């Protein structure tokens, strides 16, 4: 199917934001487009194209399967106006993008938010507030705390490092820096056992209730997930510390496990994939899972 790419602009407060609509050509601006679309929320300090054109390729692949897609730049990122902000401060940006998306595709009544890394976190913060959002695709969700990162690094990086032939070659040839390695290990070990309150990520969203402000990032994300009544697809990379930290956090919490095992939550893993699914086979698999899941209900 042919895909129409259309630039769009919309306001968020006093700022203009810019994005791209990817629409099945048969739909165009008419009301017969798919009733469920996908809004790609962009995480990290990047813009709507994505690393190695990841978001552009995803949007085209989904639109080719009759799923309308919109991807856009937050305020302060890419072409959009305004000051840059963290993923915890983009509720208004996401709401404005949803308004523009729904206006551009009149036949669309439901939206799935697709987010990688801290965009997945932003999606969890926002989704339960908007009835139009009926699904979430969360890829390698960002649950970063100092303690969580240290534990993931110790558990996953150091164990794999011990099995690496190049490490032992350095040791036997005198090229290994024992002092630096020991200092790094002790620093991570100290962070891993630090009291929980020291690991909580700073909260910059002033609209949060006092109890939420005191909670760690993983707890606030879980709260958003528990409040959300729609369907959830989680996709994790095997070769990624962010995904491994998420798996460790979820596996250590009865609340997380209970929510992730609930009906309506589906999970996939790509064992060899890196954080941004940089190889074509990984991108294609993510697009395939996303399309199949989005059209499954």
Coordinates of C-alpha atoms in Angstrom, one line a residue:
X1 CA 0.0 0.0 0.0
X2 CA 1.2 3.5 -0.8
X3 CA 1.8 5.8 2.2
X4 CA 1.2 9.5 2.3
X5 CA 3.7 11.6 4.4
X6 CA 2.3 14.9 5.5
X7 CA 3.9 17.6 7.6
X8 CA 1.8 19.0 10.4
X9 CA 2.1 21.8 12.9
X10 CA 0.1 22.5 16.1
X11 CA 0.2 24.6 19.2
X12 CA 1.1 23.6 22.7
X13 CA 0.6 26.7 24.9
X14 CA 2.4 29.6 23.2
X15 CA 4.7 27.3 21.2
X16 CA 4.4 25.7 17.8
X17 CA 5.2 22.0 17.5
X18 CA 6.0 20.1 14.3
X19 CA 5.4 16.5 13.3
X20 CA 4.9 14.1 10.4
X21 CA 1.7 12.1 9.7
X22 CA 2.1 8.8 7.9
X23 CA -1.2 7.8 6.4
X24 CA -2.5 4.9 4.2
X25 CA -2.9 6.6 0.8
X26 CA -6.4 5.3 0.5
X27 CA -7.3 7.1 3.7
X28 CA -5.7 10.5 3.2
X29 CA -7.7 13.1 5.0
X30 CA -10.9 11.1 4.7
X31 CA -12.8 9.5 7.5
X32 CA -12.2 5.9 6.4
X33 CA -8.7 5.6 8.0
X34 CA -8.0 3.0 10.5
X35 CA -10.0 3.6 13.7
X36 CA -6.8 3.0 15.8
X37 CA -3.7 4.9 15.2
X38 CA -0.2 5.1 16.7
X39 CA 1.4 8.2 18.2
X40 CA 5.2 7.8 18.4
X41 CA 6.5 9.7 21.4
X42 CA 10.2 10.4 21.0
X43 CA 12.5 9.8 24.0
X44 CA 15.8 11.2 24.9
X45 CA 17.6 14.1 23.3
X46 CA 16.6 13.3 19.7
X47 CA 13.9 14.2 17.3
X48 CA 11.1 12.6 15.3
X49 CA 13.2 10.7 12.8
X50 CA 15.0 8.7 15.4
X51 CA 18.3 6.9 15.6
X52 CA 19.1 5.4 12.2
X53 CA 15.7 6.7 11.0
X54 CA 14.0 4.3 13.4
X55 CA 10.8 6.2 13.9
X56 CA 10.5 7.2 10.3
X57 CA 10.8 3.6 9.1
X58 CA 8.4 2.4 11.8
X59 CA 5.8 4.9 10.8
X60 CA 6.0 3.9 7.1
X61 CA 5.8 0.2 8.0
X62 CA 2.7 0.7 10.1
X63 CA 1.0 3.0 7.6
X64 CA 1.6 0.4 4.9
X65 CA -0.6 -1.9 7.0
X66 CA -3.4 0.7 7.2
X67 CA -2.4 2.1 10.6
X68 CA -2.3 5.9 10.7
X69 CA 0.9 7.1 12.5
X70 CA 2.0 10.5 13.8
X71 CA 5.5 11.3 15.2
X72 CA 6.4 14.7 16.5
X73 CA 9.0 16.8 18.3
X74 CA 8.5 17.9 21.9
X75 CA 8.9 21.5 22.8
X76 CA 12.5 22.4 22.6
X77 CA 13.5 19.4 20.4
X78 CA 13.9 19.1 16.7
X79 CA 12.0 21.8 14.8
X80 CA 9.6 22.6 17.7
X81 CA 9.6 25.8 19.6
X82 CA 10.0 26.3 23.3
X83 CA 12.4 25.3 26.0
X84 CA 13.7 21.8 26.3
X85 CA 12.2 19.7 29.1
X86 CA 12.5 16.3 30.6
X87 CA 10.3 13.3 29.9
X88 CA 8.4 14.0 33.2
X89 CA 7.2 17.4 31.8
X90 CA 5.7 16.5 28.5
X91 CA 2.0 15.7 29.3
X92 CA 0.9 18.9 27.6
X93 CA 3.0 18.1 24.5
X94 CA 1.5 14.6 24.2
X95 CA -2.0 15.9 24.7
X96 CA -1.6 18.6 22.0
X97 CA -0.2 16.0 19.7
X98 CA -3.1 13.7 20.3
X99 CA -5.5 16.5 19.6
X100 CA -3.8 17.3 16.3
X101 CA -3.6 13.6 15.3
X102 CA -7.3 13.0 16.0
X103 CA -8.2 16.2 14.1
X104 CA -6.1 15.1 11.1
X105 CA -7.7 11.6 11.0
X106 CA -11.4 12.0 11.7
X107 CA -12.2 8.3 11.5
X108 CA -9.7 7.4 14.2
X109 CA -11.3 6.9 17.6
X110 CA -8.4 5.2 19.5
X111 CA -4.7 5.8 19.8
X112 CA -1.8 3.6 20.9
X113 CA 1.2 5.5 22.3
X114 CA 4.5 4.0 21.2
X115 CA 7.6 4.9 23.3
X116 CA 11.2 3.8 23.6
X117 CA 13.3 4.4 26.7
X118 CA 12.2 7.5 28.6
X119 CA 9.4 8.0 26.1
X120 CA 7.9 4.7 27.5
X121 CA 8.1 6.3 30.9
X122 CA 6.4 9.5 29.6
X123 CA 3.7 7.3 28.1
X124 CA 3.0 5.6 31.4
X125 CA 2.8 9.0 33.2
X126 CA 0.2 10.3 30.6
X127 CA -1.9 7.4 29.3
X128 CA -4.3 6.9 32.2
X129 CA -5.4 10.6 31.9
X130 CA -6.7 10.3 28.4
X131 CA -9.6 8.0 27.3
X132 CA -8.5 8.2 23.7
X133 CA -5.4 6.2 24.6
X134 CA -6.4 2.5 24.6
X135 CA -2.9 0.9 24.2
X136 CA 0.7 1.4 25.0
X137 CA 3.8 -0.1 23.3
X138 CA 6.7 0.2 25.7
X139 CA 10.2 -0.6 24.5
X140 CA 13.1 -0.8 27.0
X141 CA 11.4 1.4 29.5
X142 CA 13.6 3.8 31.5
X143 CA 13.4 3.0 35.2
X144 CA 16.8 4.4 36.0
X145 CA 17.9 5.0 39.5
X146 CA 21.5 5.1 40.8
X147 CA 21.0 1.9 42.8
X148 CA 19.2 0.1 40.0
X149 CA 21.8 1.1 37.4
X150 CA 24.6 -0.1 39.7
X151 CA 22.9 -3.5 40.3
X152 CA 22.2 -4.0 36.6
X153 CA 25.8 -3.2 35.8
X154 CA 27.2 -5.5 38.4
X155 CA 24.8 -8.3 37.5
X156 CA 24.9 -8.1 33.7
X157 CA 28.0 -6.3 32.6
X158 CA 30.5 -7.8 35.0
X159 CA 29.3 -11.3 34.6
X160 CA 29.6 -11.1 30.8
X161 CA 32.9 -9.4 31.1
X162 CA 34.4 -12.3 33.1
X163 CA 33.5 -14.6 30.2
X164 CA 35.1 -12.3 27.5
X165 CA 38.4 -13.7 26.1
X166 CA 39.8 -10.1 25.6
X167 CA 39.6 -9.5 29.4
X168 CA 41.8 -12.5 30.1
X169 CA 44.2 -11.6 27.3
X170 CA 44.7 -8.2 28.9
X171 CA 45.2 -9.8 32.3
X172 CA 47.8 -12.3 31.1
X173 CA 49.7 -9.7 29.0
X174 CA 49.8 -7.1 31.8
X175 CA 47.4 -4.7 30.0
X176 CA 44.6 -4.9 32.7
X177 CA 44.4 -1.9 35.1
X178 CA 43.5 -3.6 38.4
X179 CA 43.4 -0.4 40.4
X180 CA 40.9 1.3 38.1
X181 CA 38.7 -1.8 37.8
X182 CA 38.6 -2.2 41.6
X183 CA 37.7 1.4 42.2
X184 CA 34.9 1.1 39.6
X185 CA 33.6 -2.1 41.1
X186 CA 33.6 -0.7 44.7
X187 CA 31.8 2.5 43.5
X188 CA 29.1 0.5 41.8
X189 CA 28.8 -1.9 44.8
X190 CA 28.4 1.1 47.1
X191 CA 25.6 2.6 44.9
X192 CA 23.9 -0.8 44.7
X193 CA 23.4 -1.1 48.5
X194 CA 22.7 2.6 49.2
X195 CA 19.5 3.3 51.0
X196 CA 16.4 3.5 48.7
X197 CA 15.8 7.2 49.2
X198 CA 19.2 8.0 47.8
X199 CA 18.3 6.2 44.6
X200 CA 15.1 8.1 43.9
X201 CA 15.3 10.1 40.7
X202 CA 14.6 13.8 41.1
X203 CA 11.0 14.8 40.3
X204 CA 10.7 17.9 38.1
X205 CA 6.9 17.7 37.5
X206 CA 5.4 20.2 39.9
X207 CA 1.9 18.8 39.2
X208 CA 2.6 15.5 41.0
X209 CA 0.9 14.9 44.3
X210 CA 3.2 15.0 47.4
X211 CA 3.2 11.2 47.8
X212 CA 4.2 10.8 44.1
X213 CA 7.0 13.3 44.5
X214 CA 8.5 11.2 47.2
X215 CA 8.3 8.0 45.2
X216 CA 11.1 6.6 43.0
X217 CA 10.9 6.7 39.3
X218 CA 10.0 2.9 39.0
X219 CA 7.2 3.3 41.6
X220 CA 5.8 6.3 39.8
X221 CA 5.8 4.4 36.5
X222 CA 4.1 1.4 38.2
X223 CA 1.5 3.7 39.5
X224 CA 0.8 4.9 36.0
X225 CA 0.7 1.4 34.7
X226 CA -1.8 0.3 37.4
X227 CA -4.0 3.3 36.7
X228 CA -4.1 2.6 32.9
X229 CA -7.0 0.4 31.8
X230 CA -5.9 -0.3 28.3
X231 CA -3.7 -2.9 26.7
X232 CA 0.0 -3.0 26.9
X233 CA 2.8 -4.5 24.7
X234 CA 6.3 -4.5 26.2
X235 CA 9.3 -5.2 23.9
X236 CA 12.7 -5.7 25.5
X237 CA 16.2 -5.9 24.0
X238 CA 18.5 -8.6 25.3
X239 CA 21.7 -6.6 24.8
X240 CA 20.8 -3.5 26.7
X241 CA 21.4 -2.4 30.3
X242 CA 18.2 -0.2 30.3
X243 CA 16.1 -3.3 29.4
X244 CA 18.0 -5.4 31.9
X245 CA 17.4 -2.8 34.7
X246 CA 13.7 -2.8 33.9
X247 CA 13.6 -6.6 34.0
X248 CA 15.4 -6.6 37.4
X249 CA 13.2 -4.0 38.9
X250 CA 10.0 -5.7 37.7
X251 CA 11.2 -9.2 38.8
X252 CA 12.0 -8.0 42.3
X253 CA 8.6 -6.5 42.9
X254 CA 5.4 -8.5 43.6
X255 CA 3.3 -5.5 42.4
X256 CA 5.2 -5.2 39.1
X257 CA 5.0 -8.9 38.5
X258 CA 1.3 -9.0 39.2
X259 CA 0.6 -6.1 36.8
X260 CA 2.8 -7.5 34.1
X261 CA 1.1 -10.9 34.3
X262 CA -2.4 -9.4 34.1
X263 CA -4.7 -10.0 31.2
X264 CA -4.1 -7.4 28.5
X265 CA -0.3 -7.3 28.9
X266 CA 1.8 -9.0 26.3
X267 CA 5.6 -9.2 26.3
X268 CA 8.2 -9.9 23.6
X269 CA 12.0 -10.1 23.7
X270 CA 14.8 -9.8 21.1
X271 CA 17.8 -11.5 22.8
X272 CA 20.5 -10.1 20.5
X273 CA 19.0 -6.6 20.0
X274 CA 20.6 -3.4 21.3
X275 CA 18.8 -0.5 22.9
X276 CA 17.6 1.2 19.6
X277 CA 17.1 -2.0 17.6
X278 CA 19.6 -0.8 15.1
X279 CA 19.7 -3.7 12.7
X280 CA 17.1 -4.1 10.0
X281 CA 15.9 -7.5 11.2
X282 CA 15.3 -6.1 14.7
X283 CA 13.5 -3.0 13.4
X284 CA 11.3 -5.2 11.2
X285 CA 10.4 -7.5 14.0
X286 CA 9.5 -4.6 16.2
X287 CA 7.3 -3.1 13.5
X288 CA 5.7 -6.5 12.8
X289 CA 4.9 -7.1 16.5
X290 CA 3.5 -3.6 16.8
X291 CA 1.3 -3.8 13.8
X292 CA 0.0 -7.3 14.6
X293 CA -0.8 -6.3 18.2
X294 CA -2.4 -2.9 17.3
X295 CA -4.8 -4.7 14.9
X296 CA -5.5 -7.6 17.3
X297 CA -8.5 -6.1 19.1

